[in-house]
mmCIF file with all atom_site columns, C-alpha atoms in Angstrom:
data_model
loop_
_atom_site.group_PDB
_atom_site.id
_atom_site.type_symbol
_atom_site.label_atom_id
_atom_site.label_alt_id
_atom_site.label_comp_id
_atom_site.label_asym_id
_atom_site.label_entity_id
_atom_site.label_seq_id
_atom_site.pdbx_PDB_ins_code
_atom_site.Cartn_x
_atom_site.Cartn_y
_atom_site.Cartn_z
_atom_site.occupancy
_atom_site.B_iso_or_equiv
_atom_site.pdbx_formal_charge
_atom_site.auth_seq_id
_atom_site.auth_comp_id
_atom_site.auth_asym_id
_atom_site.auth_atom_id
_atom_site.pdbx_PDB_model_num
ATOM 1   C CA . MET A 1 1   ? 73.247  54.851 -14.409 1.00 0.00 ? 934  MET A CA 1
ATOM 2   C CA . SER A 1 2   ? 75.092  51.507 -13.794 1.00 0.00 ? 935  SER A CA 1
ATOM 3   C CA . VAL A 1 3   ? 78.088  50.337 -15.854 1.00 0.00 ? 936  VAL A CA 1
ATOM 4   C CA . PRO A 1 4   ? 77.115  47.437 -18.066 1.00 0.00 ? 937  PRO A CA 1
ATOM 5   C CA . THR A 1 5   ? 78.708  43.910 -17.552 1.00 0.00 ? 938  THR A CA 1
ATOM 6   C CA . GLN A 1 6   ? 81.001  42.604 -20.234 1.00 0.00 ? 939  GLN A CA 1
ATOM 7   C CA . ALA A 1 7   ? 78.226  40.505 -21.724 1.00 0.00 ? 940  ALA A CA 1
ATOM 8   C CA . GLU A 1 8   ? 75.833  43.502 -21.769 1.00 0.00 ? 941  GLU A CA 1
ATOM 9   C CA . ALA A 1 9   ? 78.599  45.652 -23.424 1.00 0.00 ? 942  ALA A CA 1
ATOM 10  C CA . LEU A 1 10  ? 79.064  43.037 -26.217 1.00 0.00 ? 943  LEU A CA 1
ATOM 11  C CA . SER A 1 11  ? 75.306  42.946 -26.881 1.00 0.00 ? 944  SER A CA 1
ATOM 12  C CA . LEU A 1 12  ? 75.067  46.685 -26.736 1.00 0.00 ? 945  LEU A CA 1
ATOM 13  C CA . ILE A 1 13  ? 77.907  47.123 -29.257 1.00 0.00 ? 946  ILE A CA 1
ATOM 14  C CA . SER A 1 14  ? 76.332  44.645 -31.636 1.00 0.00 ? 947  SER A CA 1
ATOM 15  C CA . SER A 1 15  ? 72.868  46.139 -31.442 1.00 0.00 ? 948  SER A CA 1
ATOM 16  C CA . ARG A 1 16  ? 74.104  49.540 -32.255 1.00 0.00 ? 949  ARG A CA 1
ATOM 17  C CA . ILE A 1 17  ? 75.704  48.529 -35.598 1.00 0.00 ? 950  ILE A CA 1
ATOM 18  C CA . PRO A 1 18  ? 73.386  50.092 -38.204 1.00 0.00 ? 951  PRO A CA 1
ATOM 19  C CA . THR A 1 19  ? 72.898  46.742 -40.169 1.00 0.00 ? 952  THR A CA 1
ATOM 20  C CA . GLN A 1 20  ? 70.782  43.634 -39.357 1.00 0.00 ? 953  GLN A CA 1
ATOM 21  C CA . ARG A 1 21  ? 73.755  41.257 -40.049 1.00 0.00 ? 954  ARG A CA 1
ATOM 22  C CA . ASN A 1 22  ? 76.865  41.664 -37.955 1.00 0.00 ? 955  ASN A CA 1
ATOM 23  C CA . CYS A 1 23  ? 79.184  39.760 -35.533 1.00 0.00 ? 956  CYS A CA 1
ATOM 24  C CA . THR A 1 24  ? 80.842  41.263 -32.549 1.00 0.00 ? 957  THR A CA 1
ATOM 25  C CA . ILE A 1 25  ? 83.786  39.049 -31.435 1.00 0.00 ? 958  ILE A CA 1
ATOM 26  C CA . GLU A 1 26  ? 85.492  39.050 -28.081 1.00 0.00 ? 959  GLU A CA 1
ATOM 27  C CA . THR A 1 27  ? 88.831  37.386 -27.966 1.00 0.00 ? 960  THR A CA 1
ATOM 28  C CA . VAL A 1 28  ? 90.388  36.692 -24.542 1.00 0.00 ? 961  VAL A CA 1
ATOM 29  C CA . ASN A 1 29  ? 93.990  35.411 -24.174 1.00 0.00 ? 962  ASN A CA 1
ATOM 30  C CA . ASN A 1 30  ? 94.247  33.431 -20.985 1.00 0.00 ? 963  ASN A CA 1
ATOM 31  C CA . CYS A 1 31  ? 97.584  31.946 -22.002 1.00 0.00 ? 964  CYS A CA 1
ATOM 32  C CA . SER A 1 32  ? 100.573 32.462 -19.791 1.00 0.00 ? 965  SER A CA 1
ATOM 33  C CA . SER A 1 33  ? 102.931 31.352 -22.457 1.00 0.00 ? 966  SER A CA 1
ATOM 34  C CA . HIS A 1 34  ? 101.536 32.697 -25.730 1.00 0.00 ? 967  HIS A CA 1
ATOM 35  C CA . ILE A 1 35  ? 100.864 36.271 -27.158 1.00 0.00 ? 968  ILE A CA 1
ATOM 36  C CA . LEU A 1 36  ? 98.423  36.835 -29.972 1.00 0.00 ? 969  LEU A CA 1
ATOM 37  C CA . LEU A 1 37  ? 100.158 38.784 -32.720 1.00 0.00 ? 970  LEU A CA 1
ATOM 38  C CA . ASN A 1 38  ? 99.924  40.062 -36.251 1.00 0.00 ? 971  ASN A CA 1
ATOM 39  C CA . PRO A 1 39  ? 96.121  39.690 -37.068 1.00 0.00 ? 972  PRO A CA 1
ATOM 40  C CA . LYS A 1 40  ? 94.919  39.034 -40.564 1.00 0.00 ? 973  LYS A CA 1
ATOM 41  C CA . VAL A 1 41  ? 91.391  39.182 -41.838 1.00 0.00 ? 974  VAL A CA 1
ATOM 42  C CA . TYR A 1 42  ? 89.651  37.857 -44.992 1.00 0.00 ? 975  TYR A CA 1
ATOM 43  C CA . MET A 1 43  ? 85.996  38.694 -45.552 1.00 0.00 ? 976  MET A CA 1
ATOM 44  C CA . ILE A 1 44  ? 83.680  36.718 -48.003 1.00 0.00 ? 977  ILE A CA 1
ATOM 45  C CA . SER A 1 45  ? 81.137  39.418 -47.567 1.00 0.00 ? 978  SER A CA 1
ATOM 46  C CA . GLY A 1 46  ? 80.885  42.488 -45.397 1.00 0.00 ? 979  GLY A CA 1
ATOM 47  C CA . TYR A 1 47  ? 83.822  44.290 -43.758 1.00 0.00 ? 980  TYR A CA 1
ATOM 48  C CA . ASN A 1 48  ? 85.699  44.736 -40.504 1.00 0.00 ? 981  ASN A CA 1
ATOM 49  C CA . LEU A 1 49  ? 84.055  47.732 -38.810 1.00 0.00 ? 982  LEU A CA 1
ATOM 50  C CA . SER A 1 50  ? 86.318  47.736 -35.610 1.00 0.00 ? 983  SER A CA 1
ATOM 51  C CA . PRO A 1 51  ? 89.681  46.079 -36.304 1.00 0.00 ? 984  PRO A CA 1
ATOM 52  C CA . LEU A 1 52  ? 91.376  43.478 -34.375 1.00 0.00 ? 985  LEU A CA 1
ATOM 53  C CA . ALA A 1 53  ? 94.069  44.553 -31.811 1.00 0.00 ? 986  ALA A CA 1
ATOM 54  C CA . PRO A 1 54  ? 97.626  44.223 -33.227 1.00 0.00 ? 987  PRO A CA 1
ATOM 55  C CA . THR A 1 55  ? 98.642  42.331 -29.991 1.00 0.00 ? 988  THR A CA 1
ATOM 56  C CA . VAL A 1 56  ? 96.563  40.593 -27.377 1.00 0.00 ? 989  VAL A CA 1
ATOM 57  C CA . GLY A 1 57  ? 98.852  39.805 -24.456 1.00 0.00 ? 990  GLY A CA 1
ATOM 58  C CA . SER A 1 58  ? 98.457  37.414 -21.543 1.00 0.00 ? 991  SER A CA 1
ATOM 59  C CA . SER A 1 59  ? 95.328  38.129 -19.534 1.00 0.00 ? 992  SER A CA 1
ATOM 60  C CA . GLU A 1 60  ? 94.085  40.704 -22.118 1.00 0.00 ? 993  GLU A CA 1
ATOM 61  C CA . ARG A 1 61  ? 91.066  40.824 -24.298 1.00 0.00 ? 994  ARG A CA 1
ATOM 62  C CA . ASP A 1 62  ? 89.977  42.420 -27.553 1.00 0.00 ? 995  ASP A CA 1
ATOM 63  C CA . ILE A 1 63  ? 86.584  43.205 -29.100 1.00 0.00 ? 996  ILE A CA 1
ATOM 64  C CA . SER A 1 64  ? 86.229  43.640 -32.747 1.00 0.00 ? 997  SER A CA 1
ATOM 65  C CA . THR A 1 65  ? 83.157  44.010 -35.081 1.00 0.00 ? 998  THR A CA 1
ATOM 66  C CA . PHE A 1 66  ? 82.323  42.752 -38.527 1.00 0.00 ? 999  PHE A CA 1
ATOM 67  C CA . THR A 1 67  ? 79.223  43.779 -40.468 1.00 0.00 ? 1000 THR A CA 1
ATOM 68  C CA . LYS A 1 68  ? 77.543  43.393 -43.830 1.00 0.00 ? 1001 LYS A CA 1
ATOM 69  C CA . THR A 1 69  ? 77.880  46.027 -46.442 1.00 0.00 ? 1002 THR A CA 1
ATOM 70  C CA . TYR A 1 70  ? 74.930  48.466 -46.275 1.00 0.00 ? 1003 TYR A CA 1
ATOM 71  C CA . GLY A 1 71  ? 72.422  48.003 -48.992 1.00 0.00 ? 1004 GLY A CA 1
ATOM 72  C CA . LYS A 1 72  ? 73.633  44.626 -50.129 1.00 0.00 ? 1005 LYS A CA 1
ATOM 73  C CA . ALA A 1 73  ? 71.788  41.374 -49.708 1.00 0.00 ? 1006 ALA A CA 1
ATOM 74  C CA . ARG A 1 74  ? 74.829  39.731 -48.094 1.00 0.00 ? 1007 ARG A CA 1
ATOM 75  C CA . GLY A 1 75  ? 75.847  38.786 -44.668 1.00 0.00 ? 1008 GLY A CA 1
ATOM 76  C CA . ALA A 1 76  ? 78.943  39.262 -42.393 1.00 0.00 ? 1009 ALA A CA 1
ATOM 77  C CA . VAL A 1 77  ? 80.982  36.261 -43.296 1.00 0.00 ? 1010 VAL A CA 1
ATOM 78  C CA . GLY A 1 78  ? 84.804  35.763 -42.889 1.00 0.00 ? 1011 GLY A CA 1
ATOM 79  C CA . VAL A 1 79  ? 87.831  34.438 -41.205 1.00 0.00 ? 1012 VAL A CA 1
ATOM 80  C CA . PHE A 1 80  ? 90.652  35.915 -39.077 1.00 0.00 ? 1013 PHE A CA 1
ATOM 81  C CA . THR A 1 81  ? 93.969  34.664 -37.817 1.00 0.00 ? 1014 THR A CA 1
ATOM 82  C CA . TYR A 1 82  ? 96.373  35.494 -35.029 1.00 0.00 ? 1015 TYR A CA 1
ATOM 83  C CA . GLU A 1 83  ? 100.005 34.222 -34.707 1.00 0.00 ? 1016 GLU A CA 1
ATOM 84  C CA . LEU A 1 84  ? 100.282 32.244 -31.442 1.00 0.00 ? 1017 LEU A CA 1
ATOM 85  C CA . PHE A 1 85  ? 103.742 33.517 -30.441 1.00 0.00 ? 1018 PHE A CA 1
ATOM 86  C CA . ASN A 1 86  ? 105.640 31.865 -27.706 1.00 0.00 ? 1019 ASN A CA 1
ATOM 87  C CA . PRO A 1 87  ? 108.840 33.714 -26.867 1.00 0.00 ? 1020 PRO A CA 1
ATOM 88  C CA . SER A 1 88  ? 110.638 30.518 -25.692 1.00 0.00 ? 1021 SER A CA 1
ATOM 89  C CA . LYS A 1 89  ? 110.056 28.644 -28.982 1.00 0.00 ? 1022 LYS A CA 1
ATOM 90  C CA . LYS A 1 90  ? 111.106 29.369 -32.478 1.00 0.00 ? 1023 LYS A CA 1
ATOM 91  C CA . HIS A 1 91  ? 108.164 27.717 -34.191 1.00 0.00 ? 1024 HIS A CA 1
ATOM 92  C CA . THR A 1 92  ? 104.912 29.876 -34.297 1.00 0.00 ? 1025 THR A CA 1
ATOM 93  C CA . GLU A 1 93  ? 101.548 28.511 -35.151 1.00 0.00 ? 1026 GLU A CA 1
ATOM 94  C CA . ILE A 1 94  ? 98.409  30.494 -36.110 1.00 0.00 ? 1027 ILE A CA 1
ATOM 95  C CA . MET A 1 95  ? 94.913  30.347 -34.554 1.00 0.00 ? 1028 MET A CA 1
ATOM 96  C CA . ALA A 1 96  ? 92.039  30.817 -37.076 1.00 0.00 ? 1029 ALA A CA 1
ATOM 97  C CA . VAL A 1 97  ? 88.490  31.874 -36.246 1.00 0.00 ? 1030 VAL A CA 1
ATOM 98  C CA . MET A 1 98  ? 85.699  31.497 -38.945 1.00 0.00 ? 1031 MET A CA 1
ATOM 99  C CA . PHE A 1 99  ? 82.266  33.069 -38.664 1.00 0.00 ? 1032 PHE A CA 1
ATOM 100 C CA . SER A 1 100 ? 79.246  33.302 -40.845 1.00 0.00 ? 1033 SER A CA 1
ATOM 101 C CA . VAL A 1 101 ? 76.263  35.518 -40.181 1.00 0.00 ? 1034 VAL A CA 1
ATOM 102 C CA . PRO A 1 102 ? 74.255  34.988 -43.409 1.00 0.00 ? 1035 PRO A CA 1
ATOM 103 C CA . PHE A 1 103 ? 71.784  37.403 -44.862 1.00 0.00 ? 1036 PHE A CA 1
ATOM 104 C CA . ASP A 1 104 ? 69.121  34.861 -45.646 1.00 0.00 ? 1037 ASP A CA 1
ATOM 105 C CA . TYR A 1 105 ? 68.031  32.707 -42.675 1.00 0.00 ? 1038 TYR A CA 1
ATOM 106 C CA . ASN A 1 106 ? 65.608  30.727 -44.803 1.00 0.00 ? 1039 ASN A CA 1
ATOM 107 C CA . LEU A 1 107 ? 68.495  29.133 -46.589 1.00 0.00 ? 1040 LEU A CA 1
ATOM 108 C CA . TYR A 1 108 ? 71.419  29.400 -44.075 1.00 0.00 ? 1041 TYR A CA 1
ATOM 109 C CA . SER A 1 109 ? 72.230  29.706 -40.360 1.00 0.00 ? 1042 SER A CA 1
ATOM 110 C CA . ASN A 1 110 ? 75.094  31.006 -38.284 1.00 0.00 ? 1043 ASN A CA 1
ATOM 111 C CA . TRP A 1 111 ? 78.159  28.854 -38.206 1.00 0.00 ? 1044 TRP A CA 1
ATOM 112 C CA . PHE A 1 112 ? 81.572  29.317 -36.553 1.00 0.00 ? 1045 PHE A CA 1
ATOM 113 C CA . ALA A 1 113 ? 84.815  27.444 -36.187 1.00 0.00 ? 1046 ALA A CA 1
ATOM 114 C CA . VAL A 1 114 ? 88.220  27.685 -34.393 1.00 0.00 ? 1047 VAL A CA 1
ATOM 115 C CA . GLY A 1 115 ? 91.462  25.893 -35.015 1.00 0.00 ? 1048 GLY A CA 1
ATOM 116 C CA . ILE A 1 116 ? 95.245  25.886 -35.148 1.00 0.00 ? 1049 ILE A CA 1
ATOM 117 C CA . PHE A 1 117 ? 97.405  25.669 -38.219 1.00 0.00 ? 1050 PHE A CA 1
ATOM 118 C CA . ASP A 1 118 ? 101.000 25.885 -39.230 1.00 0.00 ? 1051 ASP A CA 1
ATOM 119 C CA . ASN A 1 119 ? 102.313 29.458 -39.529 1.00 0.00 ? 1052 ASN A CA 1
ATOM 120 C CA . CYS A 1 120 ? 102.454 29.123 -43.359 1.00 0.00 ? 1053 CYS A CA 1
ATOM 121 C CA . LYS A 1 121 ? 98.596  28.968 -43.569 1.00 0.00 ? 1054 LYS A CA 1
ATOM 122 C CA . ILE A 1 122 ? 97.359  32.107 -45.355 1.00 0.00 ? 1055 ILE A CA 1
ATOM 123 C CA . CYS A 1 123 ? 94.273  33.926 -44.171 1.00 0.00 ? 1056 CYS A CA 1
ATOM 124 C CA . ASP A 1 124 ? 92.232  33.887 -47.410 1.00 0.00 ? 1057 ASP A CA 1
ATOM 125 C CA . LYS A 1 125 ? 89.160  32.225 -49.149 1.00 0.00 ? 1058 LYS A CA 1
ATOM 126 C CA . THR A 1 126 ? 90.931  28.922 -49.109 1.00 0.00 ? 1059 THR A CA 1
ATOM 127 C CA . LEU A 1 127 ? 91.146  28.923 -45.317 1.00 0.00 ? 1060 LEU A CA 1
ATOM 128 C CA . TYR A 1 128 ? 87.499  30.184 -45.040 1.00 0.00 ? 1061 TYR A CA 1
ATOM 129 C CA . ASP A 1 129 ? 86.370  27.407 -47.407 1.00 0.00 ? 1062 ASP A CA 1
ATOM 130 C CA . GLU A 1 130 ? 88.197  24.722 -45.481 1.00 0.00 ? 1063 GLU A CA 1
ATOM 131 C CA . MET A 1 131 ? 86.813  25.782 -42.136 1.00 0.00 ? 1064 MET A CA 1
ATOM 132 C CA . TYR A 1 132 ? 83.217  26.223 -43.458 1.00 0.00 ? 1065 TYR A CA 1
ATOM 133 C CA . ASN A 1 133 ? 83.052  23.169 -45.706 1.00 0.00 ? 1066 ASN A CA 1
ATOM 134 C CA . SER A 1 134 ? 85.798  20.598 -45.120 1.00 0.00 ? 1067 SER A CA 1
ATOM 135 C CA . THR A 1 135 ? 86.234  17.699 -42.844 1.00 0.00 ? 1068 THR A CA 1
ATOM 136 C CA . GLU A 1 136 ? 87.312  18.885 -39.335 1.00 0.00 ? 1069 GLU A CA 1
ATOM 137 C CA . ARG A 1 137 ? 91.027  18.096 -38.925 1.00 0.00 ? 1070 ARG A CA 1
ATOM 138 C CA . LYS A 1 138 ? 92.897  21.073 -37.511 1.00 0.00 ? 1071 LYS A CA 1
ATOM 139 C CA . PHE A 1 139 ? 89.761  22.783 -36.305 1.00 0.00 ? 1072 PHE A CA 1
ATOM 140 C CA . VAL A 1 140 ? 86.229  22.278 -34.911 1.00 0.00 ? 1073 VAL A CA 1
ATOM 141 C CA . ARG A 1 141 ? 83.091  23.762 -36.358 1.00 0.00 ? 1074 ARG A CA 1
ATOM 142 C CA . GLY A 1 142 ? 79.594  24.327 -34.874 1.00 0.00 ? 1075 GLY A CA 1
ATOM 143 C CA . GLU A 1 143 ? 76.205  25.732 -35.750 1.00 0.00 ? 1076 GLU A CA 1
ATOM 144 C CA . ALA A 1 144 ? 75.641  28.814 -33.588 1.00 0.00 ? 1077 ALA A CA 1
ATOM 145 C CA . ASP A 1 145 ? 73.174  28.176 -30.809 1.00 0.00 ? 1078 ASP A CA 1
ATOM 146 C CA . GLY A 1 146 ? 74.993  29.468 -27.758 1.00 0.00 ? 1079 GLY A CA 1
ATOM 147 C CA . SER A 1 147 ? 76.851  26.142 -27.094 1.00 0.00 ? 1080 SER A CA 1
ATOM 148 C CA . SER A 1 148 ? 80.563  26.006 -27.088 1.00 0.00 ? 1081 SER A CA 1
ATOM 149 C CA . ILE A 1 149 ? 83.124  24.283 -29.190 1.00 0.00 ? 1082 ILE A CA 1
ATOM 150 C CA . THR A 1 150 ? 86.729  23.417 -28.217 1.00 0.00 ? 1083 THR A CA 1
ATOM 151 C CA . TYR A 1 151 ? 89.875  22.728 -30.175 1.00 0.00 ? 1084 TYR A CA 1
ATOM 152 C CA . LYS A 1 152 ? 92.765  21.314 -28.193 1.00 0.00 ? 1085 LYS A CA 1
ATOM 153 C CA . GLY A 1 153 ? 96.197  21.836 -29.762 1.00 0.00 ? 1086 GLY A CA 1
ATOM 154 C CA . ASN A 1 154 ? 99.568  20.676 -28.354 1.00 0.00 ? 1087 ASN A CA 1
ATOM 155 C CA . ASP A 1 155 ? 100.277 23.930 -26.426 1.00 0.00 ? 1088 ASP A CA 1
ATOM 156 C CA . VAL A 1 156 ? 97.040  25.916 -26.695 1.00 0.00 ? 1089 VAL A CA 1
ATOM 157 C CA . THR A 1 157 ? 93.303  25.174 -26.432 1.00 0.00 ? 1090 THR A CA 1
ATOM 158 C CA . ILE A 1 158 ? 90.678  27.414 -28.136 1.00 0.00 ? 1091 ILE A CA 1
ATOM 159 C CA . MET A 1 159 ? 87.068  27.678 -26.849 1.00 0.00 ? 1092 MET A CA 1
ATOM 160 C CA . ALA A 1 160 ? 84.343  29.523 -28.542 1.00 0.00 ? 1093 ALA A CA 1
ATOM 161 C CA . SER A 1 161 ? 80.574  30.101 -28.479 1.00 0.00 ? 1094 SER A CA 1
ATOM 162 C CA . MET A 1 162 ? 78.265  32.130 -30.790 1.00 0.00 ? 1095 MET A CA 1
ATOM 163 C CA . SER A 1 163 ? 74.806  33.353 -30.582 1.00 0.00 ? 1096 SER A CA 1
ATOM 164 C CA . ASN A 1 164 ? 72.231  32.565 -33.320 1.00 0.00 ? 1097 ASN A CA 1
ATOM 165 C CA . SER A 1 165 ? 70.983  35.990 -34.281 1.00 0.00 ? 1098 SER A CA 1
ATOM 166 C CA . GLY A 1 166 ? 71.507  38.578 -36.926 1.00 0.00 ? 1099 GLY A CA 1
ATOM 167 C CA . SER A 1 167 ? 73.452  40.734 -34.540 1.00 0.00 ? 1100 SER A CA 1
ATOM 168 C CA . ALA A 1 168 ? 75.566  37.743 -33.307 1.00 0.00 ? 1101 ALA A CA 1
ATOM 169 C CA . VAL A 1 169 ? 78.005  37.761 -30.440 1.00 0.00 ? 1102 VAL A CA 1
ATOM 170 C CA . MET A 1 170 ? 80.862  35.393 -30.465 1.00 0.00 ? 1103 MET A CA 1
ATOM 171 C CA . LYS A 1 171 ? 83.244  34.758 -27.611 1.00 0.00 ? 1104 LYS A CA 1
ATOM 172 C CA . VAL A 1 172 ? 86.641  33.187 -28.180 1.00 0.00 ? 1105 VAL A CA 1
ATOM 173 C CA . GLU A 1 173 ? 88.965  32.125 -25.368 1.00 0.00 ? 1106 GLU A CA 1
ATOM 174 C CA . VAL A 1 174 ? 92.538  31.000 -25.766 1.00 0.00 ? 1107 VAL A CA 1
ATOM 175 C CA . CYS A 1 175 ? 94.314  29.168 -22.847 1.00 0.00 ? 1108 CYS A CA 1
ATOM 176 C CA . ASP A 1 176 ? 97.284  26.916 -22.249 1.00 0.00 ? 1109 ASP A CA 1
ATOM 177 C CA . SER A 1 177 ? 96.670  23.156 -22.892 1.00 0.00 ? 1110 SER A CA 1
#
């Protein structure tokens, strides 16, 4: 039996979640100057099945899963943040990742967004609503079709892509600008 590739492993994780609406997210930190710390999660619907790593160091990766609540006609919809900590600077920003895997594909489709905000930004419904509905200022948003989106900050660039399925896979990569 062969060892699955990283992409195969992500798809396998997502397909084994016992709901039809979930999102498996891989976060890769390719920054030499920043560490991802202190994750926060806010769910509009569903829950965090496999939590975010407390720290994602340089050249490290994390895989987390979010799923709908069993028996509810809702999707897996939410936002999470990480502090972008640079040991040589006093000011810390946060990166935010929004994802929406809706229950009803007749009315909605998968959407995702990534961005960088001041460290006072709270991971809550307001942040989710801003990233899902508002004009793109400190973030970029896209409809999931496998294509990537890129947000370039002063020090850090965030790239992401997301599949368009009920068992969605999202890949987020953070690197130095």
